[in-house]
Amino acid sequence: MGDMPPPEQHTPSIIEPGRLAAFKHWARRVTLASIFGNALFGIWAVAGPLDNVGAAALATSLLLTAAGVTSVACAAAIPERRIGWLVPLIGIISSIVGFTLLIGAAWNDFQIDVLWRLGGSLVVIAVSVGYASLLSDVHLTGRYRRLLRTAYAMLVLLSVFLIAFLWGWEPGQGWRFFGILAVLLGAITIAAPVVERLRPEGESLPDIRHCPYCGGTARARSDKARCADCHRRFRVTEI
């Protein structure tokens, strides 16, 4: 008997690839439209002073751009489920709702406290999830995985700090603690990809030959790959 071909493996998907692609498509459209809208408002601002309506419209355009970028960043980790599927989904929802509330607050001159406080809190959550989603793309092995876990813990602490501040908490000297965490998080963000790139050759992972979703042939030069048949991204990790 010859070698049997590897059985097809199917990983259940909470968010269908088609829906995720459609979401990214519309997010790109909204983001690009708002970027060019910002350019037009910038030209308007240079040509003459903006009134209240123009300022609110400019804020709306900027917030739409930020919402699109943040939502796409949150969605980056969904195909491979690097941080699961629920956390990125929460980030996307928080981004859409949070920036919508901030847009409403901008048109009311930020006079409604609950509106901008709640919107700001949701935006903090969305930005943190987006940051974690992008950082999770760094593949670390062994004891170096603690770097990512530490970064996630710092993100949670920083988010809680900012949300508490938005709702009226006076941190006092607590800003020093906030600054220390932010500096450490920045250091980990820089160190993690460096550690990944400088990994010894002996720790290399096996070649990728088959897609875990559809079973099709997949080839890659590293632990990351994209299937040519179903176009889904995945990676090989150590157990």
mmCIF file of C-alpha atoms in Angstrom:
data_model
loop_
_atom_site.group_PDB
_atom_site.id
_atom_site.type_symbol
_atom_site.label_atom_id
_atom_site.label_comp_id
_atom_site.label_asym_id
_atom_site.label_seq_id
_atom_site.Cartn_x
_atom_site.Cartn_y
_atom_site.Cartn_z
ATOM 1 C CA MET A 1 0.000 0.000 0.000
ATOM 2 C CA GLY A 2 1.276 3.452 -0.878
ATOM 3 C CA ASP A 3 1.220 6.425 1.320
ATOM 4 C CA MET A 4 -2.301 7.583 1.979
ATOM 5 C CA PRO A 5 -2.956 11.285 1.349
ATOM 6 C CA PRO A 6 -3.604 13.281 4.481
ATOM 7 C CA PRO A 7 -7.316 13.510 5.320
ATOM 8 C CA GLU A 8 -9.036 16.794 4.784
ATOM 9 C CA GLN A 9 -9.388 18.829 7.928
ATOM 10 C CA HIS A 10 -12.177 21.296 8.364
ATOM 11 C CA THR A 11 -12.067 23.918 11.060
ATOM 12 C CA PRO A 12 -15.506 25.364 11.901
ATOM 13 C CA SER A 13 -15.746 29.038 11.171
ATOM 14 C CA ILE A 14 -17.864 31.386 13.249
ATOM 15 C CA ILE A 15 -17.564 34.148 10.659
ATOM 16 C CA GLU A 16 -17.752 32.884 7.092
ATOM 17 C CA PRO A 17 -14.820 33.907 4.853
ATOM 18 C CA GLY A 18 -17.262 35.556 2.435
ATOM 19 C CA ARG A 19 -18.783 37.717 5.141
ATOM 20 C CA LEU A 20 -15.369 38.680 6.469
ATOM 21 C CA ALA A 21 -14.228 39.606 2.965
ATOM 22 C CA ALA A 22 -17.383 41.691 2.459
ATOM 23 C CA PHE A 23 -16.789 43.457 5.756
ATOM 24 C CA LYS A 24 -13.209 44.281 4.802
ATOM 25 C CA HIS A 25 -14.384 45.448 1.376
ATOM 26 C CA TRP A 26 -16.856 47.953 2.821
ATOM 27 C CA ALA A 27 -14.436 48.979 5.570
ATOM 28 C CA ARG A 28 -11.855 49.818 2.916
ATOM 29 C CA ARG A 29 -14.422 51.827 0.949
ATOM 30 C CA VAL A 30 -15.544 53.821 3.972
ATOM 31 C CA THR A 31 -11.952 54.412 5.073
ATOM 32 C CA LEU A 32 -10.768 55.562 1.640
ATOM 33 C CA ALA A 33 -13.820 57.793 1.184
ATOM 34 C CA SER A 34 -13.297 59.399 4.581
ATOM 35 C CA ILE A 35 -9.574 59.921 3.875
ATOM 36 C CA PHE A 36 -10.344 61.862 0.710
ATOM 37 C CA GLY A 37 -13.153 63.622 2.565
ATOM 38 C CA ASN A 38 -10.633 64.713 5.191
ATOM 39 C CA ALA A 39 -8.421 66.085 2.429
ATOM 40 C CA LEU A 40 -11.310 68.186 1.092
ATOM 41 C CA PHE A 41 -12.139 69.486 4.564
ATOM 42 C CA GLY A 42 -8.460 70.282 5.078
ATOM 43 C CA ILE A 43 -8.448 72.343 1.897
ATOM 44 C CA TRP A 44 -11.597 74.084 3.138
ATOM 45 C CA ALA A 45 -9.939 74.816 6.471
ATOM 46 C CA VAL A 46 -6.884 76.294 4.749
ATOM 47 C CA ALA A 47 -9.070 78.420 2.473
ATOM 48 C CA GLY A 48 -10.987 79.922 5.377
ATOM 49 C CA PRO A 49 -12.176 79.354 8.964
ATOM 50 C CA LEU A 50 -14.694 76.556 9.540
ATOM 51 C CA ASP A 51 -17.989 77.212 11.270
ATOM 52 C CA ASN A 52 -19.544 74.825 13.789
ATOM 53 C CA VAL A 53 -21.187 72.735 11.086
ATOM 54 C CA GLY A 54 -17.956 72.428 9.117
ATOM 55 C CA ALA A 55 -15.992 71.487 12.226
ATOM 56 C CA ALA A 56 -18.537 68.786 13.108
ATOM 57 C CA ALA A 57 -18.415 67.479 9.533
ATOM 58 C CA LEU A 58 -14.612 67.351 9.647
ATOM 59 C CA ALA A 59 -14.746 65.498 12.978
ATOM 60 C CA THR A 60 -17.236 63.056 11.456
ATOM 61 C CA SER A 61 -14.926 62.339 8.535
ATOM 62 C CA LEU A 62 -11.922 61.832 10.822
ATOM 63 C CA LEU A 63 -13.886 59.530 13.135
ATOM 64 C CA LEU A 64 -15.145 57.472 10.191
ATOM 65 C CA THR A 65 -11.553 56.993 9.043
ATOM 66 C CA ALA A 66 -10.516 55.920 12.519
ATOM 67 C CA ALA A 67 -13.489 53.546 12.750
ATOM 68 C CA GLY A 68 -12.571 51.850 9.475
ATOM 69 C CA VAL A 69 -8.904 51.447 10.386
ATOM 70 C CA THR A 70 -9.687 50.153 13.880
ATOM 71 C CA SER A 71 -12.301 47.673 12.654
ATOM 72 C CA VAL A 72 -9.979 46.245 10.010
ATOM 73 C CA ALA A 73 -7.210 45.916 12.619
ATOM 74 C CA CYS A 74 -9.565 44.000 14.924
ATOM 75 C CA ALA A 75 -10.606 41.701 12.072
ATOM 76 C CA ALA A 76 -6.993 40.848 11.201
ATOM 77 C CA ALA A 77 -6.852 38.073 13.811
ATOM 78 C CA ILE A 78 -10.163 36.402 12.915
ATOM 79 C CA PRO A 79 -9.138 34.070 10.030
ATOM 80 C CA GLU A 80 -6.409 32.364 12.082
ATOM 81 C CA ARG A 81 -8.205 32.836 15.412
ATOM 82 C CA ARG A 82 -4.971 34.036 16.937
ATOM 83 C CA ILE A 83 -6.846 35.488 19.904
ATOM 84 C CA GLY A 84 -10.040 33.565 19.316
ATOM 85 C CA TRP A 85 -13.033 34.913 17.393
ATOM 86 C CA LEU A 86 -15.053 36.545 20.185
ATOM 87 C CA VAL A 87 -12.460 39.148 21.213
ATOM 88 C CA PRO A 88 -11.981 40.554 17.677
ATOM 89 C CA LEU A 89 -15.753 40.569 17.184
ATOM 90 C CA ILE A 90 -16.178 42.565 20.391
ATOM 91 C CA GLY A 91 -13.535 44.965 19.108
ATOM 92 C CA ILE A 92 -15.339 45.473 15.794
ATOM 93 C CA ILE A 93 -18.690 46.096 17.490
ATOM 94 C CA SER A 94 -17.066 48.436 20.007
ATOM 95 C CA SER A 95 -15.412 50.343 17.157
ATOM 96 C CA ILE A 96 -18.624 50.815 15.177
ATOM 97 C CA VAL A 97 -20.771 51.759 18.176
ATOM 98 C CA GLY A 98 -18.087 53.819 19.924
ATOM 99 C CA PHE A 99 -17.177 55.991 16.945
ATOM 100 C CA THR A 100 -20.878 56.412 16.105
ATOM 101 C CA LEU A 101 -21.489 57.773 19.613
ATOM 102 C CA LEU A 102 -18.505 60.109 19.282
ATOM 103 C CA ILE A 103 -19.858 61.388 15.975
ATOM 104 C CA GLY A 104 -23.176 62.088 17.686
ATOM 105 C CA ALA A 105 -21.328 63.848 20.497
ATOM 106 C CA ALA A 106 -19.400 65.964 17.968
ATOM 107 C CA TRP A 107 -22.643 67.234 16.452
ATOM 108 C CA ASN A 108 -23.814 68.204 19.955
ATOM 109 C CA ASP A 109 -20.570 70.042 20.811
ATOM 110 C CA PHE A 110 -19.773 67.275 23.321
ATOM 111 C CA GLN A 111 -22.403 68.684 25.663
ATOM 112 C CA ILE A 112 -23.927 65.281 26.432
ATOM 113 C CA ASP A 113 -21.466 63.708 28.863
ATOM 114 C CA VAL A 114 -22.837 60.179 28.715
ATOM 115 C CA LEU A 115 -22.569 60.170 24.917
ATOM 116 C CA TRP A 116 -18.872 60.984 24.634
ATOM 117 C CA ARG A 117 -17.870 59.092 27.787
ATOM 118 C CA LEU A 118 -19.520 55.883 26.599
ATOM 119 C CA GLY A 119 -18.261 56.378 23.060
ATOM 120 C CA GLY A 120 -14.739 57.041 24.286
ATOM 121 C CA SER A 121 -14.822 53.938 26.491
ATOM 122 C CA LEU A 122 -15.885 51.735 23.586
ATOM 123 C CA VAL A 123 -13.198 53.260 21.368
ATOM 124 C CA VAL A 124 -10.555 52.471 24.010
ATOM 125 C CA ILE A 125 -11.714 48.847 23.981
ATOM 126 C CA ALA A 126 -11.701 48.730 20.170
ATOM 127 C CA VAL A 127 -8.213 50.231 19.863
ATOM 128 C CA SER A 128 -6.871 47.804 22.476
ATOM 129 C CA VAL A 129 -8.376 44.825 20.666
ATOM 130 C CA GLY A 130 -7.012 46.075 17.341
ATOM 131 C CA TYR A 131 -3.567 46.501 18.884
ATOM 132 C CA ALA A 132 -3.714 42.972 20.319
ATOM 133 C CA SER A 133 -4.903 41.561 16.979
ATOM 134 C CA LEU A 134 -1.971 43.063 15.109
ATOM 135 C CA LEU A 135 0.519 42.093 17.809
ATOM 136 C CA SER A 136 -0.766 38.505 17.778
ATOM 137 C CA ASP A 137 0.602 38.125 14.242
ATOM 138 C CA VAL A 138 4.064 37.772 15.809
ATOM 139 C CA HIS A 139 4.798 34.089 16.279
ATOM 140 C CA LEU A 140 6.850 33.307 19.372
ATOM 141 C CA THR A 141 7.765 29.901 20.755
ATOM 142 C CA GLY A 142 8.711 28.542 24.144
ATOM 143 C CA ARG A 143 9.274 30.967 26.964
ATOM 144 C CA TYR A 144 9.104 33.930 24.585
ATOM 145 C CA ARG A 145 5.327 33.507 24.406
ATOM 146 C CA ARG A 146 5.246 35.248 27.764
ATOM 147 C CA LEU A 147 6.045 38.490 25.975
ATOM 148 C CA LEU A 148 2.687 38.447 24.194
ATOM 149 C CA ARG A 149 0.791 37.408 27.311
ATOM 150 C CA THR A 150 2.437 40.225 29.230
ATOM 151 C CA ALA A 151 1.548 42.672 26.458
ATOM 152 C CA TYR A 152 -2.103 41.580 26.550
ATOM 153 C CA ALA A 153 -2.197 42.039 30.336
ATOM 154 C CA MET A 154 -0.719 45.528 29.982
ATOM 155 C CA LEU A 155 -3.302 46.403 27.347
ATOM 156 C CA VAL A 156 -6.076 45.418 29.752
ATOM 157 C CA LEU A 157 -4.597 47.541 32.565
ATOM 158 C CA LEU A 158 -4.092 50.545 30.279
ATOM 159 C CA SER A 159 -7.648 50.243 28.960
ATOM 160 C CA VAL A 160 -9.146 50.041 32.437
ATOM 161 C CA PHE A 161 -7.099 53.067 33.476
ATOM 162 C CA LEU A 162 -8.289 55.174 30.529
ATOM 163 C CA ILE A 163 -11.930 54.136 30.861
ATOM 164 C CA ALA A 164 -11.908 54.968 34.572
ATOM 165 C CA PHE A 165 -10.383 58.359 33.753
ATOM 166 C CA LEU A 166 -13.080 59.050 31.136
ATOM 167 C CA TRP A 167 -15.757 58.454 33.753
ATOM 168 C CA GLY A 168 -14.319 60.948 36.202
ATOM 169 C CA TRP A 169 -11.628 59.112 38.145
ATOM 170 C CA GLU A 170 -8.725 61.350 39.159
ATOM 171 C CA PRO A 171 -5.557 59.221 38.976
ATOM 172 C CA GLY A 172 -3.206 61.805 40.469
ATOM 173 C CA GLN A 173 0.219 60.189 40.515
ATOM 174 C CA GLY A 174 -1.303 57.193 38.794
ATOM 175 C CA TRP A 175 -0.272 58.732 35.478
ATOM 176 C CA ARG A 176 3.280 57.689 36.305
ATOM 177 C CA PHE A 177 2.127 54.082 36.496
ATOM 178 C CA PHE A 178 0.270 54.562 33.224
ATOM 179 C CA GLY A 179 3.411 55.936 31.582
ATOM 180 C CA ILE A 180 5.524 53.047 32.844
ATOM 181 C CA LEU A 181 3.072 50.496 31.435
ATOM 182 C CA ALA A 182 2.929 52.340 28.112
ATOM 183 C CA VAL A 183 6.726 52.379 27.829
ATOM 184 C CA LEU A 184 6.965 48.670 28.662
ATOM 185 C CA LEU A 185 4.251 47.860 26.140
ATOM 186 C CA GLY A 186 6.141 49.800 23.490
ATOM 187 C CA ALA A 187 9.316 47.895 24.348
ATOM 188 C CA ILE A 188 7.539 44.547 23.992
ATOM 189 C CA THR A 189 5.997 45.667 20.698
ATOM 190 C CA ILE A 190 9.484 46.317 19.346
ATOM 191 C CA ALA A 191 11.141 43.288 20.942
ATOM 192 C CA ALA A 192 8.581 40.648 19.890
ATOM 193 C CA PRO A 193 9.162 40.819 16.100
ATOM 194 C CA VAL A 194 12.916 41.031 16.701
ATOM 195 C CA VAL A 195 12.801 37.798 18.719
ATOM 196 C CA GLU A 196 10.720 36.171 15.989
ATOM 197 C CA ARG A 197 13.175 37.120 13.244
ATOM 198 C CA LEU A 198 16.241 36.074 15.237
ATOM 199 C CA ARG A 199 14.879 32.665 16.176
ATOM 200 C CA PRO A 200 17.570 29.936 15.871
ATOM 201 C CA GLU A 201 17.372 27.695 12.837
ATOM 202 C CA GLY A 202 16.961 24.659 15.085
ATOM 203 C CA GLU A 203 13.581 25.945 16.180
ATOM 204 C CA SER A 204 12.202 26.037 12.645
ATOM 205 C CA LEU A 205 8.772 24.507 12.144
ATOM 206 C CA PRO A 206 7.849 21.822 9.582
ATOM 207 C CA ASP A 207 7.026 22.870 6.036
ATOM 208 C CA ILE A 208 3.423 23.719 5.274
ATOM 209 C CA ARG A 209 2.025 21.387 2.643
ATOM 210 C CA HIS A 210 -1.751 21.158 3.190
ATOM 211 C CA CYS A 211 -4.445 23.659 4.117
ATOM 212 C CA PRO A 212 -6.145 22.759 7.433
ATOM 213 C CA TYR A 213 -9.451 24.214 6.182
ATOM 214 C CA CYS A 214 -10.023 22.615 2.784
ATOM 215 C CA GLY A 215 -7.180 20.085 2.567
ATOM 216 C CA GLY A 216 -5.798 21.643 -0.586
ATOM 217 C CA THR A 217 -2.113 21.919 -1.350
ATOM 218 C CA ALA A 218 -0.464 24.879 0.328
ATOM 219 C CA ARG A 219 3.158 25.924 0.185
ATOM 220 C CA ALA A 220 4.990 28.547 2.185
ATOM 221 C CA ARG A 221 8.542 29.494 3.089
ATOM 222 C CA SER A 222 7.717 30.120 6.767
ATOM 223 C CA ASP A 223 5.174 29.135 9.421
ATOM 224 C CA LYS A 224 2.584 31.411 7.778
ATOM 225 C CA ALA A 225 0.713 30.477 4.621
ATOM 226 C CA ARG A 226 -2.311 31.220 2.475
ATOM 227 C CA CYS A 227 -4.231 28.494 0.674
ATOM 228 C CA ALA A 228 -4.433 28.929 -3.079
ATOM 229 C CA ASP A 229 -7.821 27.173 -3.195
ATOM 230 C CA CYS A 230 -9.897 28.684 -0.368
ATOM 231 C CA HIS A 231 -7.675 31.775 0.121
ATOM 232 C CA ARG A 232 -7.665 31.429 3.918
ATOM 233 C CA ARG A 233 -4.625 32.304 5.970
ATOM 234 C CA PHE A 234 -3.162 30.027 8.657
ATOM 235 C CA ARG A 235 0.070 29.226 10.442
ATOM 236 C CA VAL A 236 1.857 26.241 11.953
ATOM 237 C CA THR A 237 2.595 26.473 15.666
ATOM 238 C CA GLU A 238 4.312 24.270 18.183
ATOM 239 C CA ILE A 239 2.172 22.370 20.693
#
